[in-house]
Structure formats: C-alpha cells, structure tokens
Short mmCIF file of C-alpha atoms and ligand atoms in Angstrom, two decimals:
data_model
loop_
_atom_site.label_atom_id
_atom_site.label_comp_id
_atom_site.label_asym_id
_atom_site.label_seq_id
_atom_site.Cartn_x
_atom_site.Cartn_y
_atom_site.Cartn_z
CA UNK Z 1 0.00 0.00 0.00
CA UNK Z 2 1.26 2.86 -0.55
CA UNK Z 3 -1.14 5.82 0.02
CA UNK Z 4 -2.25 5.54 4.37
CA UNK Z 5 -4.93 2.82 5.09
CA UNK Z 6 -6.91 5.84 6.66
CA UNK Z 7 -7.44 7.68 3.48
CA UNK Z 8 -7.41 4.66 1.37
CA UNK Z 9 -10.20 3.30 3.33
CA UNK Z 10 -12.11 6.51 3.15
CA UNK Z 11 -11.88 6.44 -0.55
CA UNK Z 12 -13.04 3.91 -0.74
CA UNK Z 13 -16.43 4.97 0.66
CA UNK Z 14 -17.13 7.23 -2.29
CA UNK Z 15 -16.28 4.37 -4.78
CA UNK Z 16 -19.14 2.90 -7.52
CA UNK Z 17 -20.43 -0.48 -6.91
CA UNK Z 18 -19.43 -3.28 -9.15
CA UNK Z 19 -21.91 -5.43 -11.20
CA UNK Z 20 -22.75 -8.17 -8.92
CA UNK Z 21 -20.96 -11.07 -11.69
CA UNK Z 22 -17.91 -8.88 -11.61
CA UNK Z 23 -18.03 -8.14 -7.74
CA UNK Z 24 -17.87 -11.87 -7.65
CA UNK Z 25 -15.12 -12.37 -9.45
CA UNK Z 26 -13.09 -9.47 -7.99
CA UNK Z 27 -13.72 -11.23 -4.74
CA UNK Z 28 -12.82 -15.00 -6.03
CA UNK Z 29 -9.67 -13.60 -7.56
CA UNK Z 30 -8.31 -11.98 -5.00
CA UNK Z 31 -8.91 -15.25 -3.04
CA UNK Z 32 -7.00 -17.01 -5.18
CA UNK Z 33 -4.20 -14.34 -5.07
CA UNK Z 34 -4.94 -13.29 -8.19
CA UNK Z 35 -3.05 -9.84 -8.79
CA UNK Z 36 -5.81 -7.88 -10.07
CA UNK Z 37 -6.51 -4.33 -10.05
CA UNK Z 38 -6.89 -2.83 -7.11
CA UNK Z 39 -10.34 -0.77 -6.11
CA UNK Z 40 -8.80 2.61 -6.37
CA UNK Z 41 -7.42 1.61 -9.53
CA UNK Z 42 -11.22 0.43 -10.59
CA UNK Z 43 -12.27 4.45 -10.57
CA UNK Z 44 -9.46 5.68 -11.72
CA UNK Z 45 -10.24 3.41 -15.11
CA UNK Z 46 -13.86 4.41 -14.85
CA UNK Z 47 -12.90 8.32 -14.68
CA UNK Z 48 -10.84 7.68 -17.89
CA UNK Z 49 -13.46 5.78 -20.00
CA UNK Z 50 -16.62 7.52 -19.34
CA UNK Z 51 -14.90 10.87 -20.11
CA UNK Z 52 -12.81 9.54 -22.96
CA UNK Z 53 -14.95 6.39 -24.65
CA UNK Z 54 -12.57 4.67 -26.35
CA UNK Z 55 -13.53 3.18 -29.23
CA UNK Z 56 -10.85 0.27 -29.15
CA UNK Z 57 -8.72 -0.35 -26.13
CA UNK Z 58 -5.69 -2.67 -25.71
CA UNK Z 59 -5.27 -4.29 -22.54
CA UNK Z 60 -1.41 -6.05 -21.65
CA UNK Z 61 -2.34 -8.62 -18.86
CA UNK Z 62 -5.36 -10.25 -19.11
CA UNK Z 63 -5.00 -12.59 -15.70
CA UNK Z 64 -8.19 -13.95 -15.48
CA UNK Z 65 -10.47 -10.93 -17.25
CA UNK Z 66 -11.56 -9.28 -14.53
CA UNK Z 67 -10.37 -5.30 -15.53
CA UNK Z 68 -11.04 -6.27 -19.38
CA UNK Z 69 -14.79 -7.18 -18.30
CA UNK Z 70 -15.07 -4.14 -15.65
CA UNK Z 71 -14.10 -1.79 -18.84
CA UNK Z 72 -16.81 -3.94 -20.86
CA UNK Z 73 -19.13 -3.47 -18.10
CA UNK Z 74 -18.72 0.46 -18.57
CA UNK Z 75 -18.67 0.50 -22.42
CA UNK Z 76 -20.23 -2.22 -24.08
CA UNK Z 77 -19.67 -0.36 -27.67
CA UNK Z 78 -15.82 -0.55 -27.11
CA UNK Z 79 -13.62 -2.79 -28.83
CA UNK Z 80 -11.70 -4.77 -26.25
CA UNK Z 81 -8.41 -6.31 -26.90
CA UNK Z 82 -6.91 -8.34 -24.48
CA UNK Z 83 -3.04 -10.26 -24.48
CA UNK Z 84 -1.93 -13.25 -21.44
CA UNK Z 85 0.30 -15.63 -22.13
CA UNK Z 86 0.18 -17.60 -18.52
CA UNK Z 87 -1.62 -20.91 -18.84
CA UNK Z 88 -3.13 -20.99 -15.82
CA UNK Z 89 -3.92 -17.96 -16.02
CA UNK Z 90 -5.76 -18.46 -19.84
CA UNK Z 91 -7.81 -21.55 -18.68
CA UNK Z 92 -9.90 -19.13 -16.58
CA UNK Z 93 -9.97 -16.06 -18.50
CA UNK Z 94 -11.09 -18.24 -21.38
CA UNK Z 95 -14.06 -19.12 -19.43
CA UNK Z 96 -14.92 -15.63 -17.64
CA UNK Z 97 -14.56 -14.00 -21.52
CA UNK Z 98 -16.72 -16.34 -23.98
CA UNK Z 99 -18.79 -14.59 -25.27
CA UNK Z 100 -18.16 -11.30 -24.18
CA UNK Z 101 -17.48 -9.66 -26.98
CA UNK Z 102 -13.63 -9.09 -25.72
CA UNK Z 103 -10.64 -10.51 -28.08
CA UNK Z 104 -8.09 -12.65 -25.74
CA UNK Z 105 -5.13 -12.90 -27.70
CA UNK Z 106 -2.70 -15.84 -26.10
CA UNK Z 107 0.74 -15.41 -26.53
CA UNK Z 108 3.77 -12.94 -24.93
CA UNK Z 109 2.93 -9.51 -25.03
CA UNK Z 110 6.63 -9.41 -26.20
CA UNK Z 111 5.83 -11.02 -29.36
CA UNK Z 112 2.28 -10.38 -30.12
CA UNK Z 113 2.57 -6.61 -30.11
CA UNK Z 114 4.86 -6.93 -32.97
CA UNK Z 115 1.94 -8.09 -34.72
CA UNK Z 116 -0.97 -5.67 -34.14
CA UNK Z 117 -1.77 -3.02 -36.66
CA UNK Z 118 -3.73 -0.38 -36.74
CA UNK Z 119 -3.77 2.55 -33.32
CA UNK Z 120 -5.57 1.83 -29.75
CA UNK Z 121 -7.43 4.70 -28.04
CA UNK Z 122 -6.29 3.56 -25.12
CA UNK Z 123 -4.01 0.80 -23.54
CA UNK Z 124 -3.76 -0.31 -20.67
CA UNK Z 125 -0.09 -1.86 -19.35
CA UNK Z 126 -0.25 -4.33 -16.70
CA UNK Z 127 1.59 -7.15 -16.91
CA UNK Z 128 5.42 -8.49 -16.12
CA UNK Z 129 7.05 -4.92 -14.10
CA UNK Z 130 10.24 -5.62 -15.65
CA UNK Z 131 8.86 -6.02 -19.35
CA UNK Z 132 7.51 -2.65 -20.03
CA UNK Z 133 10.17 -0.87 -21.19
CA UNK Z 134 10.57 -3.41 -23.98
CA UNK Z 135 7.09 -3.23 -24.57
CA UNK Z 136 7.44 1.09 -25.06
CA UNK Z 137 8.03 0.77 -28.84
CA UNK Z 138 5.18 -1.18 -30.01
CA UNK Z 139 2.71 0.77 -27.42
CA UNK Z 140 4.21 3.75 -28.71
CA UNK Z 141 3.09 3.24 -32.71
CA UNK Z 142 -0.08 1.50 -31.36
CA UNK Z 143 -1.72 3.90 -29.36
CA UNK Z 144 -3.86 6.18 -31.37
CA UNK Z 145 -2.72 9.95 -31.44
CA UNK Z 146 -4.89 11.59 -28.66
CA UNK Z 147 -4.99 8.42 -26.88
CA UNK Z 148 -4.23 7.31 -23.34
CA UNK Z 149 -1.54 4.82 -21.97
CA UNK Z 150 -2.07 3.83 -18.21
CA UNK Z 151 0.63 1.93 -16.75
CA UNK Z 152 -0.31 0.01 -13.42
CA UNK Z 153 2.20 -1.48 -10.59
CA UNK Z 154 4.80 1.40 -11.99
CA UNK Z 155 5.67 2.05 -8.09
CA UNK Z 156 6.66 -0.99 -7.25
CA UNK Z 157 4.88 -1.08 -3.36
CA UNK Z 158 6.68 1.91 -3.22
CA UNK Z 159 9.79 0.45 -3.21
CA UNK Z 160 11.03 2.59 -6.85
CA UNK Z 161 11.79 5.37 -4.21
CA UNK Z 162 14.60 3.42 -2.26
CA UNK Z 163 17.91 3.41 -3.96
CA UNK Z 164 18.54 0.09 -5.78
CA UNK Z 165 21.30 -0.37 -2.35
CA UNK Z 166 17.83 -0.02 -0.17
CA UNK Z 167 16.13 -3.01 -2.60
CA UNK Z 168 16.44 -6.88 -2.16
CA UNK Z 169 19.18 -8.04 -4.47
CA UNK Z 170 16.37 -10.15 -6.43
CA UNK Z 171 14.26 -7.49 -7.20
CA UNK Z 172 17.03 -4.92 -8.58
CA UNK Z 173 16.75 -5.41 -11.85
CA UNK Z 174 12.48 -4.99 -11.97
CA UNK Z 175 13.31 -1.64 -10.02
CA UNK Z 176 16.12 -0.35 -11.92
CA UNK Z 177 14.41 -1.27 -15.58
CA UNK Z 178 11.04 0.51 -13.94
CA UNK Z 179 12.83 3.47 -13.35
CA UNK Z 180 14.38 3.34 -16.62
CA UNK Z 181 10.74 3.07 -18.16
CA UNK Z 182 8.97 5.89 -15.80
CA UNK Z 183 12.44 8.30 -16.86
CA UNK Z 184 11.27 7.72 -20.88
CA UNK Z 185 7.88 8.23 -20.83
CA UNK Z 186 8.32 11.23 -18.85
CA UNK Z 187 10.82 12.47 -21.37
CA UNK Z 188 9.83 11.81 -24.53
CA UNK Z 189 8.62 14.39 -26.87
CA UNK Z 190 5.12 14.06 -27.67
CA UNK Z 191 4.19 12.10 -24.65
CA UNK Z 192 2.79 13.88 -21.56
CA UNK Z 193 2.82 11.48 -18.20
CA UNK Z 194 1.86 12.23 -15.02
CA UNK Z 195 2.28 9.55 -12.38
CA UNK Z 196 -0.20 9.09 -9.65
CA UNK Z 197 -0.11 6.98 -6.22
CA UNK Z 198 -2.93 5.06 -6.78
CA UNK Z 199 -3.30 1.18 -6.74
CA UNK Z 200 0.34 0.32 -7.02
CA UNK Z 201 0.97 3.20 -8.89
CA UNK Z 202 -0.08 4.73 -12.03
CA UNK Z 203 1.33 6.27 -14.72
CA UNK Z 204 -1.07 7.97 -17.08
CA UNK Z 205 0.46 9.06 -20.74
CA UNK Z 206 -1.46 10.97 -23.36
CA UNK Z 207 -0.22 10.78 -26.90
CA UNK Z 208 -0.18 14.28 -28.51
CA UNK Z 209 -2.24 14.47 -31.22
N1 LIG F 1 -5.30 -6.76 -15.70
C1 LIG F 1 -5.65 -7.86 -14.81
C2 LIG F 1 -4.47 -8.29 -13.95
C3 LIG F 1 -3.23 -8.64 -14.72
S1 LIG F 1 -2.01 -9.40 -13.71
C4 LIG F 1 -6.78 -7.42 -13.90
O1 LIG F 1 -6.63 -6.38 -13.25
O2 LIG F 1 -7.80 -8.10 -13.83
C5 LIG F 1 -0.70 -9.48 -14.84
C6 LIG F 1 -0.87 -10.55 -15.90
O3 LIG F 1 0.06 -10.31 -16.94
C7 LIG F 1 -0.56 -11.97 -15.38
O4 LIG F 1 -1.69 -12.78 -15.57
C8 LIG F 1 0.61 -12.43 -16.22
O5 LIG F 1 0.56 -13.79 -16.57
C9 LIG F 1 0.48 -11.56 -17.46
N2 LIG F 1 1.72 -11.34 -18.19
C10 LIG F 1 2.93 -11.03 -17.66
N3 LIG F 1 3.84 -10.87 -18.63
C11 LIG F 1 3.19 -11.08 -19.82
C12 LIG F 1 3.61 -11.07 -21.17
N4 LIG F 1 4.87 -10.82 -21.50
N5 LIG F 1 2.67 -11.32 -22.12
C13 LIG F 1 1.39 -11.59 -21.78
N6 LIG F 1 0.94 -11.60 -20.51
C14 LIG F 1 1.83 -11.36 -19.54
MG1 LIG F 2 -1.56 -4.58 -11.91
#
C-alpha cells in the first residue's frame, strides 16, 4: 500500500459499486491471489473511460479478465483487446470471456505486439514490471494519437523510491528497468505522463495528437 490505510479506506467509501458477476469475481480472484486491479485503480479506469470512450482499447495482462470485463461493463460499444500468455492464467480467463465480446489474444505480449496493426485509443499496461520498457516501442506506434496509456504497478509497493542499495538483491533489476521506463515516458517528446499513487501506482500518458 502505498497511500495511508486511513485515506485509502475513506476512498473507498465514495467508490461505484461493481456489477454483482464482476463483484464476484473481484472477490474469487483476490482469493486465489490473483493480482488484479486494485479498487482505487477500478475508478481511476472508470474516470478515464466515461470521459474519454474509447472506441478500441488494448489491454497487456489479461489474468483472469476481470479489468477487461469491468471496462466492458462500462462500455459495451468498445472494442476490447486483451493479451496473457500464462496458462493458468488463460484456462480461466477463457471461461470468464466467452462470449463477451472481448478478443483474448494468447501469446507474450513481447511477441504479439509486434503483430498488431492499426492505433488503440487507449491501452492499458499491466503485466510483467520488468517487461515494459521493452514493450514502449510497439505501445508507442499503437496507441492512437490523442490516446491514453495507463501503466499500473509502476511504483513498485513503493519500493522505486529506495535506492537500488535499499532493494532486495532479487528485485534490482524490476526496479532499476522501472525506473528506466517511468524516466522515458516522462521524457519523450510528444508524450505527456503524469504519475499518480494510486493502486500500485499509475502512470497515465497521453499521446499528442
Ligand atoms: N489486468 C488484470 C491483472 C493482470 S495481472 C486485472 O486487473 O484483472 C498481470 C498478468 O500479466 C498476469 O496474468 C501475467 O501472466 C500476465 N503477463 C505477464 N507478462 C506477460 C507477457 N509478456 N505477455 C502476456 N501476458 C503477460
Ligand atoms: Mg496490476
């Protein structure tokens, strides 16, 4: 956590119910340990697509389908891509997606980007920490000009703030390659970010048009 359980709590007092299907499978999820979304995260996402609407939206990190089917849930029209590559992980979100409407692409992000055409009015980054830098190019040509990246987990617990002395040895080179990611897409011309502490921490970039 990284915002104070006092305020996080009361936030999440004004937050917007859930469908009762996907309130269900928020809570089995998270059961299962699951690393889905987390609730401050949920209206942060529903802020961005009820003011935006997205036509077509590219999600990196399916898990089991539970934030592609919450961003279903808010805009049925919306053309929902979605990318896992984790077996396990693909045996449920097969299930919780037929017929949805949502397209799960299996296969590594790392490869299957490479193969998408056309531009995204919105993506949505949330899968391996230490991958997303090497995933910048592709998200780069496929998000739509005027369109919105959001990055989730980019604070690593916090721990991106500690010097990479102050991390565990094993996690050095997720924090160093994060910080290498956050430096770029707050420097690149074109791109605006703004990086928030919410969920794990979330970087929102807008794509000049
Ligand atoms: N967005 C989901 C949670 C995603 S958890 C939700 O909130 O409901 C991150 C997922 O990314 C995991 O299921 C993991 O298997 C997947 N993942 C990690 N690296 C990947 C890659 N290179 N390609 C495709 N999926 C990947
Ligand atoms: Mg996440």
């Amino acid at each position: 956590m990284i915002v104070n359980e006092l305020i996080t709590g009361y936030l999440a007092s004004l937050s917007h119910d859930l469908p009762p299907a996907l309130e269900d499978l928020k809570n089995r999820a998270r059961k299962e340990q699951v690393p889905i979304i987390r609730d401050d995260m949920l209206e942060l996402i529903r802020f961005l697509l009820l003011k935006e609407k997205p036509k077509t939206i590219l999600e990196i990190g399916t898990a089991v389908g539970f934030s592609a089917l919450f961003m279903k849930s808010l805009l049925p029209e919306a053309e929902i891509t979605t990318v896992e590559k984790v077996e396990m992980r693909l045996k449920e979100a097969r299930k919780n997606l037929a017929g949805s409407g949502i397209r799960l692409i299996e296969g590594d992000a790392g490869e299957v980007l490479s193969g998408l055409s056309g531009t995204y009015d919105m993506i949505f980054l949330d899968a391996a920490k230490g991958q997303y830098g090497k995933f910048l190019p592709d998200i780069k040509r496929l998000l739509a000009r005027g369109g919105i990246l959001l990055s989730d987990n980019v604070l690593l617990e916090g721990s991106i703030a500690k010097s990479r002395f102050g991390v565990e040895r094993r996690d050095r080179t997720i924090h160093e390659r994060m910080r290498e990611f956050l430096r770029e897409i707050t420097h690149t011309e074109g791109f605006l970010t703004v990086i928030l502490p919410v969920g794990d921490g979330a970087a929102l970039t807008y794509k000049e048009a």
